[in-house]
Coordinates of C-alpha atoms and ligand atoms in Angstrom, one line a residue:
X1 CA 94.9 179.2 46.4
X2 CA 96.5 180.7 43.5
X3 CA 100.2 180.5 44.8
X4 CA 102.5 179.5 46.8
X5 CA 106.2 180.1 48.5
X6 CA 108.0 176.9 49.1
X7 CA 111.4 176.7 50.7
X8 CA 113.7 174.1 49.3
X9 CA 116.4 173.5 51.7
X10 CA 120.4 171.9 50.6
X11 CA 121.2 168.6 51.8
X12 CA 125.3 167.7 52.8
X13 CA 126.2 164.0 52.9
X14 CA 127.6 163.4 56.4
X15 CA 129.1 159.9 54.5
X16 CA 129.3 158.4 51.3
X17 CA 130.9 155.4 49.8
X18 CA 130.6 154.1 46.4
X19 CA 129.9 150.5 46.6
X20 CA 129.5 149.0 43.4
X21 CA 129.0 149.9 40.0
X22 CA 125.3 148.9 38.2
X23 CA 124.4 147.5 34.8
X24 CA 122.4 151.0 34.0
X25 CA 125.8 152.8 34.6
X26 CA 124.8 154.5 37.6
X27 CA 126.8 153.3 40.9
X28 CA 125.1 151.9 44.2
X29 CA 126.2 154.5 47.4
X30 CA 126.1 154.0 51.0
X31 CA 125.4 157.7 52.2
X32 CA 124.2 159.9 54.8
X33 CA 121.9 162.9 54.2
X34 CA 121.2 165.9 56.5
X35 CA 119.2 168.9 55.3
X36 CA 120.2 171.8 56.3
X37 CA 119.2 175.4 56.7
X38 CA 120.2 176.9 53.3
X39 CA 117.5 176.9 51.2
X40 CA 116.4 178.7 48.0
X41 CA 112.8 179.9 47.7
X42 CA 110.5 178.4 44.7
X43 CA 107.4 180.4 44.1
X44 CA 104.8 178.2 42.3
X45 CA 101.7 180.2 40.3
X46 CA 98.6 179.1 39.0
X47 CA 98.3 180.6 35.2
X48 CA 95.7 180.6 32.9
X49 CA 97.7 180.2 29.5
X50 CA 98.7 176.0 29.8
X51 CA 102.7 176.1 29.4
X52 CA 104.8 175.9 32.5
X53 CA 107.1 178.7 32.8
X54 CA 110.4 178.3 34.7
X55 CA 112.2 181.8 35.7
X56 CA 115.6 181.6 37.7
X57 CA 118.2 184.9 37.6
X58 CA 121.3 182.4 38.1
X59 CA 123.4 182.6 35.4
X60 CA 124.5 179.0 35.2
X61 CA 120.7 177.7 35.6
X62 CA 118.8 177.3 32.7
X63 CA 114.8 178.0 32.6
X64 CA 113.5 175.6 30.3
X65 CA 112.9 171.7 30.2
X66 CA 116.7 171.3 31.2
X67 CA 115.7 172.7 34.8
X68 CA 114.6 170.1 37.1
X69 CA 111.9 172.3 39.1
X70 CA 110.7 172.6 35.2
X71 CA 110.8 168.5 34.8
X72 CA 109.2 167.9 37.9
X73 CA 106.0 170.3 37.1
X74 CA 105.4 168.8 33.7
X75 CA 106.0 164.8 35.2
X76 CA 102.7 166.0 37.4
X77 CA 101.3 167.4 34.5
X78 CA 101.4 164.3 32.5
X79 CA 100.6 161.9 35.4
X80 CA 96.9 163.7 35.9
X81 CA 96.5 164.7 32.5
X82 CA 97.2 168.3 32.2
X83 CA 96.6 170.6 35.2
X84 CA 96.7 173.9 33.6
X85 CA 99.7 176.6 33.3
X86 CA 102.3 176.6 35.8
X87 CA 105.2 179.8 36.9
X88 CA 107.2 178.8 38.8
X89 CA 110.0 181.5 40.2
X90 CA 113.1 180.2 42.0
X91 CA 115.3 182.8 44.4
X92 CA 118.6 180.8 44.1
X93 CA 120.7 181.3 47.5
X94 CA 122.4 177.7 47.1
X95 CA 125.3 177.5 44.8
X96 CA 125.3 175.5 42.0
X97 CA 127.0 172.3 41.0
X98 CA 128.5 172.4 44.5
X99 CA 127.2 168.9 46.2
X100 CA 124.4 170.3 47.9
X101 CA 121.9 169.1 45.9
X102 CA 120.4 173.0 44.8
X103 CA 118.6 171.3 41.6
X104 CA 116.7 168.2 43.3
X105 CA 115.7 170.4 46.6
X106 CA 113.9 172.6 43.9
X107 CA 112.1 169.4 42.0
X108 CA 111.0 168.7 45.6
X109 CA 109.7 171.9 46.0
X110 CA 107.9 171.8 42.6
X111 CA 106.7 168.4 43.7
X112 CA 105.3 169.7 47.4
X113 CA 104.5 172.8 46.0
X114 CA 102.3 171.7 43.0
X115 CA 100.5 169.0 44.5
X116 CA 99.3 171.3 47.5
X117 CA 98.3 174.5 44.8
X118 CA 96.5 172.1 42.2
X119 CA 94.9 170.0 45.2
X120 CA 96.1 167.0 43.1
X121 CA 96.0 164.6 46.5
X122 CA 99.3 162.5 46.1
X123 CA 100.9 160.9 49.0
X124 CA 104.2 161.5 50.0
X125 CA 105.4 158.4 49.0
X126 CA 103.9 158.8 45.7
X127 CA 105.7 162.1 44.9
X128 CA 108.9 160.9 46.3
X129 CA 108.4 157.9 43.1
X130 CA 107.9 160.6 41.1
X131 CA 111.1 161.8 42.4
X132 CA 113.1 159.1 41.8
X133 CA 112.4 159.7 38.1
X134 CA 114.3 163.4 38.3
X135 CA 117.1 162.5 40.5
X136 CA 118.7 160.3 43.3
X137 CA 118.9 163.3 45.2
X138 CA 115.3 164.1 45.0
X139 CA 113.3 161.6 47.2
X140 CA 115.7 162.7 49.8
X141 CA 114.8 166.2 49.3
X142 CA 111.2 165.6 49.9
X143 CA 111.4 163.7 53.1
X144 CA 114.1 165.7 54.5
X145 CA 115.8 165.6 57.7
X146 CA 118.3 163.1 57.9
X147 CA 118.0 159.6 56.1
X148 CA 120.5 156.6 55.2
X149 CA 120.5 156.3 51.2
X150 CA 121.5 153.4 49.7
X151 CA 120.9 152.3 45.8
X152 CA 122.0 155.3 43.9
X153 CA 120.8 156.7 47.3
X154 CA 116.8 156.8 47.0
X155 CA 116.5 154.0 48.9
X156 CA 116.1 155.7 52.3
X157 CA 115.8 154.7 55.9
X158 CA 114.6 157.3 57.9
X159 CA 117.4 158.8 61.0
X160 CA 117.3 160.5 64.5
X161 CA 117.7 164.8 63.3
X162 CA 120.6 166.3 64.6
X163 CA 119.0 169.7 66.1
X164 CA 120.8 173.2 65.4
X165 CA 123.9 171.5 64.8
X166 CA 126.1 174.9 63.7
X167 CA 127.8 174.4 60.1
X168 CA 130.1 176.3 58.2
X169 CA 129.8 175.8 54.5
X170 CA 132.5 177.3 51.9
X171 CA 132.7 176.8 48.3
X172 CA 135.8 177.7 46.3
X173 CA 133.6 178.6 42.9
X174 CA 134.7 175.8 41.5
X175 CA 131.9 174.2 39.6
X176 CA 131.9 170.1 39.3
X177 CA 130.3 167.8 37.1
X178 CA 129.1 164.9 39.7
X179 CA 129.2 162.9 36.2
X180 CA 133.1 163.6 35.8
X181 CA 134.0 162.6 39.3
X182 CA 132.5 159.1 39.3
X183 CA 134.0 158.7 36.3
X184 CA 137.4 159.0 37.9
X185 CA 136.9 156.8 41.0
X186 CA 139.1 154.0 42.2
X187 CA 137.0 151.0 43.6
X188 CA 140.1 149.8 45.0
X189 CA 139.7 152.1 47.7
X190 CA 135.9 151.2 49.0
X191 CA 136.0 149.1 51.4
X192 CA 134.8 150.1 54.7
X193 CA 132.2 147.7 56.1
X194 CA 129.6 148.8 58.2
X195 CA 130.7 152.5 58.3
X196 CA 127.4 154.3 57.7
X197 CA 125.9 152.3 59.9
X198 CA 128.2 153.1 62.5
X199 CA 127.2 156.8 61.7
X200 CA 123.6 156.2 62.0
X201 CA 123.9 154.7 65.4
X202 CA 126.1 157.2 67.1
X203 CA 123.3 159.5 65.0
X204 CA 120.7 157.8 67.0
X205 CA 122.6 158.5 70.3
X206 CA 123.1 162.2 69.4
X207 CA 126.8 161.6 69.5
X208 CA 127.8 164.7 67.9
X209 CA 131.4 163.8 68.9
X210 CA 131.5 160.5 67.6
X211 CA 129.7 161.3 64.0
X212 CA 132.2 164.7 63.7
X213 CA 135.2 162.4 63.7
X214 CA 133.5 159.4 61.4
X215 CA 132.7 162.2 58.7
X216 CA 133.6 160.3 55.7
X217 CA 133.5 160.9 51.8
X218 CA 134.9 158.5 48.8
X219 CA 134.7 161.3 46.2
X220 CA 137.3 163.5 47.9
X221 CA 139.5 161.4 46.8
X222 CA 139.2 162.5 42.6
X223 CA 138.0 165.9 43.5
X224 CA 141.2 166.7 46.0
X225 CA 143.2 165.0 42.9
X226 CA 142.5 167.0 40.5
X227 CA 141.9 170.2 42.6
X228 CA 144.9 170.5 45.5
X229 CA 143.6 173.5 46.3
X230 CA 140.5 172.3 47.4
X231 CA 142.3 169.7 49.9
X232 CA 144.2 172.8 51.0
X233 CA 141.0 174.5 51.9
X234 CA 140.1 171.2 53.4
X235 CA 142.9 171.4 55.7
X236 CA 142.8 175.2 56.9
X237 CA 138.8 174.3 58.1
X238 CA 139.6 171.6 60.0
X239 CA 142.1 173.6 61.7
X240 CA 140.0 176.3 62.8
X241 CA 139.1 177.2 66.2
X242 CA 135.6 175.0 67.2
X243 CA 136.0 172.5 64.0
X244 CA 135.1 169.0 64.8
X245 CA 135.1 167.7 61.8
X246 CA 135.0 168.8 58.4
X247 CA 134.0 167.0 54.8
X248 CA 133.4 167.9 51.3
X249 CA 129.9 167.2 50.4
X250 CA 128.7 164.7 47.8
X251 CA 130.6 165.4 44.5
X252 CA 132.0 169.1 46.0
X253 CA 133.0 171.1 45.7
X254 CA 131.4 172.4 48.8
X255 CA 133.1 171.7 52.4
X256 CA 131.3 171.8 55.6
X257 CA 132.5 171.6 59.0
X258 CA 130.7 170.6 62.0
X259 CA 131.2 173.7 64.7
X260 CA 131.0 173.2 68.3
X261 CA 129.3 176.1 68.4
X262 CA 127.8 179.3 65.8
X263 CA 129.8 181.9 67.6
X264 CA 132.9 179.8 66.8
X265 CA 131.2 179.4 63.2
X266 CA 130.5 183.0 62.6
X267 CA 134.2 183.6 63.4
X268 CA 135.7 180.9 61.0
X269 CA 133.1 182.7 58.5
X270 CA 134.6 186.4 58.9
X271 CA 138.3 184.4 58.4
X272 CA 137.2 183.0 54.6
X273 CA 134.5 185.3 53.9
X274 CA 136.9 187.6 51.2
X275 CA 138.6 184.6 49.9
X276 CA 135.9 181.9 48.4
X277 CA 133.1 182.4 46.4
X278 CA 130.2 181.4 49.1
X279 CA 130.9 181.2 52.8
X280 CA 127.7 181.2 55.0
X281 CA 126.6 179.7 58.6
X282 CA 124.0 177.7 58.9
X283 CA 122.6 174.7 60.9
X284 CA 121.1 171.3 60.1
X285 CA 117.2 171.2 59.4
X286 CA 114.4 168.8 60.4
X287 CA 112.5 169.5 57.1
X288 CA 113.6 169.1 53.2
X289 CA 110.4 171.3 51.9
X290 CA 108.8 174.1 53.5
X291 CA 105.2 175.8 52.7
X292 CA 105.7 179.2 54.7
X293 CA 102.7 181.5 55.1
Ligands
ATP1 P1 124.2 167.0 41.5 O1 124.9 166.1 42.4 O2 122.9 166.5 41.0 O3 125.1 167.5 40.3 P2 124.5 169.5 42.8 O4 124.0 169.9 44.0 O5 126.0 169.2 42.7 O6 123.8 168.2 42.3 P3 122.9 171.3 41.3 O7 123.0 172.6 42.0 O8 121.7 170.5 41.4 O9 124.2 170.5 41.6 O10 123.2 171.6 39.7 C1 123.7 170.6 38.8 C2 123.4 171.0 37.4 O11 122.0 170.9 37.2 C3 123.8 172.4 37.1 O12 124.8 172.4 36.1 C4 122.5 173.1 36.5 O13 122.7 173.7 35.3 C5 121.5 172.0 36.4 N1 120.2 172.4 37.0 C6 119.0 172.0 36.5 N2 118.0 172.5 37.2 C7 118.5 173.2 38.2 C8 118.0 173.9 39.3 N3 116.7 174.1 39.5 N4 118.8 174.5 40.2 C9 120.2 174.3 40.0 N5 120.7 173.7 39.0 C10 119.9 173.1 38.1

Protein backbone atom coordinates (compact mmCIF):
# COMPACT_ATOMS: atom_id res chain seq x y z
CA UNK A 1 0.00 0.00 0.00
CA UNK A 2 1.51 3.16 -1.11
CA UNK A 3 -1.35 5.56 0.19
CA UNK A 4 -3.99 6.12 1.91
CA UNK A 5 -7.35 8.47 2.45
CA UNK A 6 -8.18 8.93 6.01
CA UNK A 7 -11.20 10.88 7.22
CA UNK A 8 -10.63 12.97 10.28
CA UNK A 9 -13.90 13.81 11.72
CA UNK A 10 -14.59 17.35 14.39
CA UNK A 11 -15.44 16.70 17.80
CA UNK A 12 -18.14 19.34 19.86
CA UNK A 13 -18.01 19.21 23.67
CA UNK A 14 -21.57 18.46 24.77
CA UNK A 15 -19.98 19.87 28.46
CA UNK A 16 -17.08 21.36 29.82
CA UNK A 17 -16.11 22.81 33.08
CA UNK A 18 -12.74 23.97 34.13
CA UNK A 19 -12.00 22.55 37.37
CA UNK A 20 -8.81 23.48 38.59
CA UNK A 21 -5.74 24.98 37.51
CA UNK A 22 -2.22 22.60 37.35
CA UNK A 23 1.32 23.36 38.25
CA UNK A 24 2.30 22.82 34.31
CA UNK A 25 -0.10 25.75 33.59
CA UNK A 26 -2.48 23.81 31.78
CA UNK A 27 -6.12 23.44 33.67
CA UNK A 28 -7.87 20.10 34.58
CA UNK A 29 -11.61 19.97 32.54
CA UNK A 30 -14.59 17.90 33.11
CA UNK A 31 -15.82 17.50 29.42
CA UNK A 32 -17.89 15.70 27.08
CA UNK A 33 -16.87 14.73 23.58
CA UNK A 34 -18.99 13.66 20.53
CA UNK A 35 -17.53 13.24 17.09
CA UNK A 36 -19.38 14.28 14.63
CA UNK A 37 -19.85 13.98 10.92
CA UNK A 38 -17.72 16.92 9.61
CA UNK A 39 -14.58 15.73 8.73
CA UNK A 40 -11.61 16.84 6.64
CA UNK A 41 -9.79 14.34 4.38
CA UNK A 42 -5.90 13.62 5.15
CA UNK A 43 -4.21 11.83 2.35
CA UNK A 44 -1.05 10.03 3.59
CA UNK A 45 1.88 8.95 0.73
CA UNK A 46 4.58 6.82 0.90
CA UNK A 47 7.79 8.89 -0.80
CA UNK A 48 11.02 7.92 -1.58
CA UNK A 49 13.04 11.18 -0.73
CA UNK A 50 13.01 10.88 3.55
CA UNK A 51 11.42 14.52 4.53
CA UNK A 52 7.75 14.57 5.49
CA UNK A 53 5.91 17.01 3.39
CA UNK A 54 2.77 18.67 4.77
CA UNK A 55 0.39 20.38 1.97
CA UNK A 56 -2.88 22.17 3.27
CA UNK A 57 -4.66 25.11 0.82
CA UNK A 58 -6.06 26.82 4.09
CA UNK A 59 -4.82 30.01 4.40
CA UNK A 60 -4.57 30.29 8.13
CA UNK A 61 -2.89 26.53 8.28
CA UNK A 62 0.58 26.37 8.10
CA UNK A 63 2.48 23.30 6.31
CA UNK A 64 5.53 22.87 8.11
CA UNK A 65 6.62 21.55 11.62
CA UNK A 66 3.99 24.10 13.17
CA UNK A 67 1.06 21.74 11.73
CA UNK A 68 0.13 19.02 13.97
CA UNK A 69 -0.65 16.32 11.14
CA UNK A 70 3.17 17.30 10.39
CA UNK A 71 4.20 16.68 14.27
CA UNK A 72 2.41 13.73 14.53
CA UNK A 73 4.25 11.98 11.31
CA UNK A 74 7.63 12.89 12.45
CA UNK A 75 6.81 11.67 16.49
CA UNK A 76 6.32 8.17 14.52
CA UNK A 77 9.24 8.75 12.68
CA UNK A 78 11.48 9.18 15.63
CA UNK A 79 9.77 6.46 17.81
CA UNK A 80 10.83 3.51 15.07
CA UNK A 81 13.79 5.17 13.87
CA UNK A 82 13.05 6.74 10.57
CA UNK A 83 10.34 5.19 8.31
CA UNK A 84 11.11 6.85 5.13
CA UNK A 85 9.45 10.10 3.41
CA UNK A 86 6.05 11.03 4.20
CA UNK A 87 3.17 13.51 1.97
CA UNK A 88 0.68 13.98 3.63
CA UNK A 89 -2.32 16.21 1.86
CA UNK A 90 -5.13 17.52 4.01
CA UNK A 91 -8.73 18.71 2.28
CA UNK A 92 -9.64 21.17 5.03
CA UNK A 93 -13.68 21.26 5.30
CA UNK A 94 -13.54 22.16 9.23
CA UNK A 95 -13.01 25.66 10.12
CA UNK A 96 -10.15 26.62 11.91
CA UNK A 97 -9.56 27.84 15.51
CA UNK A 98 -13.36 27.29 15.92
CA UNK A 99 -13.54 24.56 18.92
CA UNK A 100 -13.88 21.68 16.94
CA UNK A 101 -10.76 20.34 17.31
CA UNK A 102 -9.83 20.56 13.06
CA UNK A 103 -5.84 20.34 14.11
CA UNK A 104 -5.89 17.20 16.54
CA UNK A 105 -8.63 15.22 14.31
CA UNK A 106 -5.84 15.59 11.59
CA UNK A 107 -2.77 14.36 14.11
CA UNK A 108 -5.17 11.42 14.63
CA UNK A 109 -5.53 10.84 11.15
CA UNK A 110 -1.72 11.08 10.60
CA UNK A 111 -1.39 8.72 13.57
CA UNK A 112 -4.15 6.01 12.13
CA UNK A 113 -3.12 6.73 8.81
CA UNK A 114 0.71 6.23 9.17
CA UNK A 115 0.76 3.34 11.35
CA UNK A 116 -1.67 1.32 8.83
CA UNK A 117 0.64 2.61 5.44
CA UNK A 118 4.16 1.92 7.16
CA UNK A 119 2.70 -1.47 8.76
CA UNK A 120 4.42 -0.04 11.95
CA UNK A 121 1.93 -2.40 14.34
CA UNK A 122 1.07 0.03 17.28
CA UNK A 123 -1.82 -0.47 19.30
CA UNK A 124 -4.47 1.93 19.77
CA UNK A 125 -3.63 2.71 23.04
CA UNK A 126 -0.15 3.23 22.12
CA UNK A 127 -0.87 5.84 19.40
CA UNK A 128 -3.44 7.55 21.51
CA UNK A 129 0.07 8.14 24.12
CA UNK A 130 1.58 9.32 21.27
CA UNK A 131 -1.31 11.56 21.06
CA UNK A 132 -1.25 12.91 24.19
CA UNK A 133 2.13 14.37 23.36
CA UNK A 134 0.45 16.69 20.32
CA UNK A 135 -2.70 17.66 22.08
CA UNK A 136 -5.51 17.11 24.76
CA UNK A 137 -7.75 16.95 22.00
CA UNK A 138 -5.92 14.28 20.20
CA UNK A 139 -6.40 10.93 22.06
CA UNK A 140 -10.04 11.83 21.80
CA UNK A 141 -9.78 12.15 18.15
CA UNK A 142 -8.44 8.72 17.75
CA UNK A 143 -10.98 6.77 19.73
CA UNK A 144 -13.80 8.81 18.65
CA UNK A 145 -17.36 8.51 19.39
CA UNK A 146 -18.32 9.93 22.46
CA UNK A 147 -15.99 9.84 25.68
CA UNK A 148 -15.92 11.62 29.19
CA UNK A 149 -12.46 13.63 29.35
CA UNK A 150 -11.16 14.60 32.35
CA UNK A 151 -7.26 15.86 33.08
CA UNK A 152 -6.70 18.41 30.46
CA UNK A 153 -9.33 15.96 28.91
CA UNK A 154 -7.11 12.84 27.64
CA UNK A 155 -8.10 11.01 30.32
CA UNK A 156 -11.15 9.34 28.70
CA UNK A 157 -13.89 7.01 29.73
CA UNK A 158 -15.53 5.52 27.02
CA UNK A 159 -19.74 6.63 26.47
CA UNK A 160 -23.01 5.17 24.92
CA UNK A 161 -22.98 7.01 20.88
CA UNK A 162 -25.71 9.16 20.32
CA UNK A 163 -26.83 7.78 16.67
CA UNK A 164 -27.71 10.37 13.71
CA UNK A 165 -28.42 12.90 16.28
CA UNK A 166 -29.13 16.09 13.53
CA UNK A 167 -26.70 19.16 14.40
CA UNK A 168 -26.58 22.52 13.14
CA UNK A 169 -23.14 24.04 13.45
CA UNK A 170 -22.48 27.89 12.59
CA UNK A 171 -19.36 29.85 12.97
CA UNK A 172 -19.36 33.59 12.91
CA UNK A 173 -15.49 33.74 11.35
CA UNK A 174 -14.35 34.76 14.26
CA UNK A 175 -11.11 33.03 15.01
CA UNK A 176 -10.14 32.26 18.89
CA UNK A 177 -7.08 31.58 20.59
CA UNK A 178 -8.21 28.61 23.09
CA UNK A 179 -4.89 30.00 24.92
CA UNK A 180 -6.55 33.65 25.37
CA UNK A 181 -9.85 32.36 26.69
CA UNK A 182 -8.50 30.34 29.62
CA UNK A 183 -6.54 32.99 30.33
CA UNK A 184 -9.61 35.12 31.04
CA UNK A 185 -11.60 32.57 33.14
CA UNK A 186 -13.26 33.16 36.48
CA UNK A 187 -12.95 30.05 38.84
CA UNK A 188 -15.39 31.65 40.90
CA UNK A 189 -17.97 30.42 38.62
CA UNK A 190 -17.06 26.45 38.48
CA UNK A 191 -18.81 24.78 40.63
CA UNK A 192 -21.23 22.30 39.45
CA UNK A 193 -20.77 18.91 41.11
CA UNK A 194 -21.50 15.92 39.34
CA UNK A 195 -22.75 17.67 36.10
CA UNK A 196 -20.94 15.61 33.41
CA UNK A 197 -21.77 12.80 35.01
CA UNK A 198 -25.31 13.55 34.99
CA UNK A 199 -24.80 13.95 31.12
CA UNK A 200 -23.12 10.66 30.75
CA UNK A 201 -25.93 8.86 32.42
CA UNK A 202 -28.92 10.32 30.62
CA UNK A 203 -26.16 9.60 27.55
CA UNK A 204 -26.34 6.07 28.57
CA UNK A 205 -30.24 6.11 28.60
CA UNK A 206 -30.37 7.81 25.15
CA UNK A 207 -32.06 10.67 26.73
CA UNK A 208 -31.73 13.08 24.01
CA UNK A 209 -34.23 15.32 25.88
CA UNK A 210 -32.53 15.30 29.07
CA UNK A 211 -28.70 15.83 27.58
CA UNK A 212 -30.22 18.86 25.10
CA UNK A 213 -31.36 20.82 28.13
CA UNK A 214 -27.97 19.95 30.42
CA UNK A 215 -25.81 21.28 27.41
CA UNK A 216 -23.28 23.15 29.37
CA UNK A 217 -19.98 25.12 28.66
CA UNK A 218 -17.70 27.29 31.22
CA UNK A 219 -15.86 29.13 28.41
CA UNK A 220 -18.95 30.94 27.06
CA UNK A 221 -18.73 32.77 29.66
CA UNK A 222 -15.14 34.89 28.39
CA UNK A 223 -15.95 34.23 24.83
CA UNK A 224 -19.74 35.75 25.05
CA UNK A 225 -17.81 38.70 27.07
CA UNK A 226 -15.70 39.74 24.93
CA UNK A 227 -17.78 38.96 21.78
CA UNK A 228 -21.76 39.96 22.39
CA UNK A 229 -22.42 39.19 19.17
CA UNK A 230 -21.64 35.76 19.53
CA UNK A 231 -24.18 35.37 22.63
CA UNK A 232 -26.53 37.06 20.22
CA UNK A 233 -26.15 34.39 17.68
CA UNK A 234 -26.43 32.13 20.65
CA UNK A 235 -29.68 33.30 21.38
CA UNK A 236 -31.37 33.43 17.74
CA UNK A 237 -30.30 29.36 17.46
CA UNK A 238 -31.84 28.42 20.36
CA UNK A 239 -34.85 30.08 19.26
CA UNK A 240 -35.29 28.32 16.04
CA UNK A 241 -37.92 26.06 15.07
CA UNK A 242 -36.72 22.15 16.32
CA UNK A 243 -33.73 23.57 18.65
CA UNK A 244 -33.42 21.65 21.77
CA UNK A 245 -30.60 22.89 22.94
CA UNK A 246 -27.78 24.74 21.71
CA UNK A 247 -23.86 25.41 23.02
CA UNK A 248 -20.72 26.89 21.82
CA UNK A 249 -18.17 24.34 21.53
CA UNK A 250 -14.90 24.13 23.51
CA UNK A 251 -13.12 27.49 23.27
CA UNK A 252 -15.71 28.66 20.16
CA UNK A 253 -16.31 30.18 18.44
CA UNK A 254 -18.47 27.53 16.93
CA UNK A 255 -22.20 26.93 18.14
CA UNK A 256 -24.12 23.85 17.68
CA UNK A 257 -27.57 22.98 18.35
CA UNK A 258 -29.11 19.82 18.93
CA UNK A 259 -32.21 19.54 16.19
CA UNK A 260 -35.14 17.34 16.69
CA UNK A 261 -34.90 16.54 13.47
CA UNK A 262 -32.48 17.41 9.90
CA UNK A 263 -35.45 18.73 8.03
CA UNK A 264 -35.91 21.20 10.93
CA UNK A 265 -31.88 21.58 10.62
CA UNK A 266 -31.72 22.07 7.03
CA UNK A 267 -34.28 24.83 7.47
CA UNK A 268 -32.45 26.77 10.39
CA UNK A 269 -29.37 26.29 7.87
CA UNK A 270 -31.04 28.12 4.71
CA UNK A 271 -32.12 30.99 7.68
CA UNK A 272 -28.08 31.72 8.58
CA UNK A 273 -26.61 30.38 5.62
CA UNK A 274 -25.81 34.22 3.98
CA UNK A 275 -24.98 35.66 7.28
CA UNK A 276 -21.94 33.59 9.07
CA UNK A 277 -18.90 32.40 7.72
CA UNK A 278 -19.66 28.44 7.98
CA UNK A 279 -23.14 27.00 8.42
CA UNK A 280 -23.51 23.28 7.69
CA UNK A 281 -25.84 20.14 8.94
CA UNK A 282 -24.42 17.38 10.12
CA UNK A 283 -24.98 14.55 12.67
CA UNK A 284 -22.98 12.92 15.45
CA UNK A 285 -20.52 10.04 14.50
CA UNK A 286 -19.55 6.74 15.97
CA UNK A 287 -15.90 6.99 14.70
CA UNK A 288 -13.07 9.73 15.24
CA UNK A 289 -10.72 8.26 12.13
CA UNK A 290 -11.90 6.74 9.11
CA UNK A 291 -9.79 4.57 6.38
CA UNK A 292 -12.29 4.67 3.34
CA UNK A 293 -11.60 2.46 0.33
P1 LIG B 1 -7.71 24.07 19.80
O1 LIG B 1 -8.73 23.96 20.87
O2 LIG B 1 -6.58 23.10 19.91
O3 LIG B 1 -7.27 25.51 19.52
P2 LIG B 1 -9.43 24.27 17.57
O4 LIG B 1 -10.35 23.26 17.03
O5 LIG B 1 -10.07 25.46 18.21
O6 LIG B 1 -8.46 23.56 18.53
P3 LIG B 1 -7.69 24.09 15.28
O7 LIG B 1 -8.53 24.10 14.06
O8 LIG B 1 -7.08 22.82 15.69
O9 LIG B 1 -8.49 24.79 16.45
O10 LIG B 1 -6.56 25.22 15.06
C1 LIG B 1 -5.83 25.79 16.11
C2 LIG B 1 -4.51 26.37 15.55
O11 LIG B 1 -3.67 25.29 15.20
C3 LIG B 1 -4.68 27.21 14.29
O12 LIG B 1 -4.33 28.53 14.60
C4 LIG B 1 -3.75 26.60 13.26
O13 LIG B 1 -2.90 27.53 12.69
C5 LIG B 1 -2.95 25.55 14.00
N1 LIG B 1 -2.85 24.26 13.29
C6 LIG B 1 -1.79 23.44 13.29
N2 LIG B 1 -2.03 22.34 12.57
C7 LIG B 1 -3.28 22.42 12.10
C8 LIG B 1 -4.08 21.59 11.29
N3 LIG B 1 -3.64 20.42 10.79
N4 LIG B 1 -5.34 21.99 11.03
C9 LIG B 1 -5.80 23.16 11.56
N5 LIG B 1 -5.07 24.00 12.29
C10 LIG B 1 -3.81 23.66 12.58
Amino acid sequence: MQKIRVRAHAKINLYLDVVGKREDGYHNLETIFHSIGLHDDVIICKQRTKDIKVHCEHPSVPCDSRNLAHQAAKLLNDAVGGIGGIAIEIHKRIPVAAGLGGGSANAAAVLHGVNEVFRLGFTQEALMRFGAQLGADVPFCLRGGAALGLGIGDQLTHLRVLSDLPLLLLNPGIEISTAAVFKKLDFSLTKRENAGIIIGTLMEKDDILGVAERLYNLLEVPVFAEYPEIAALKTELSTQAGCRGALMSGSGATLFAVMQDSTLAHRSESHFKNRVSFCTTTVTSPVGVYIED
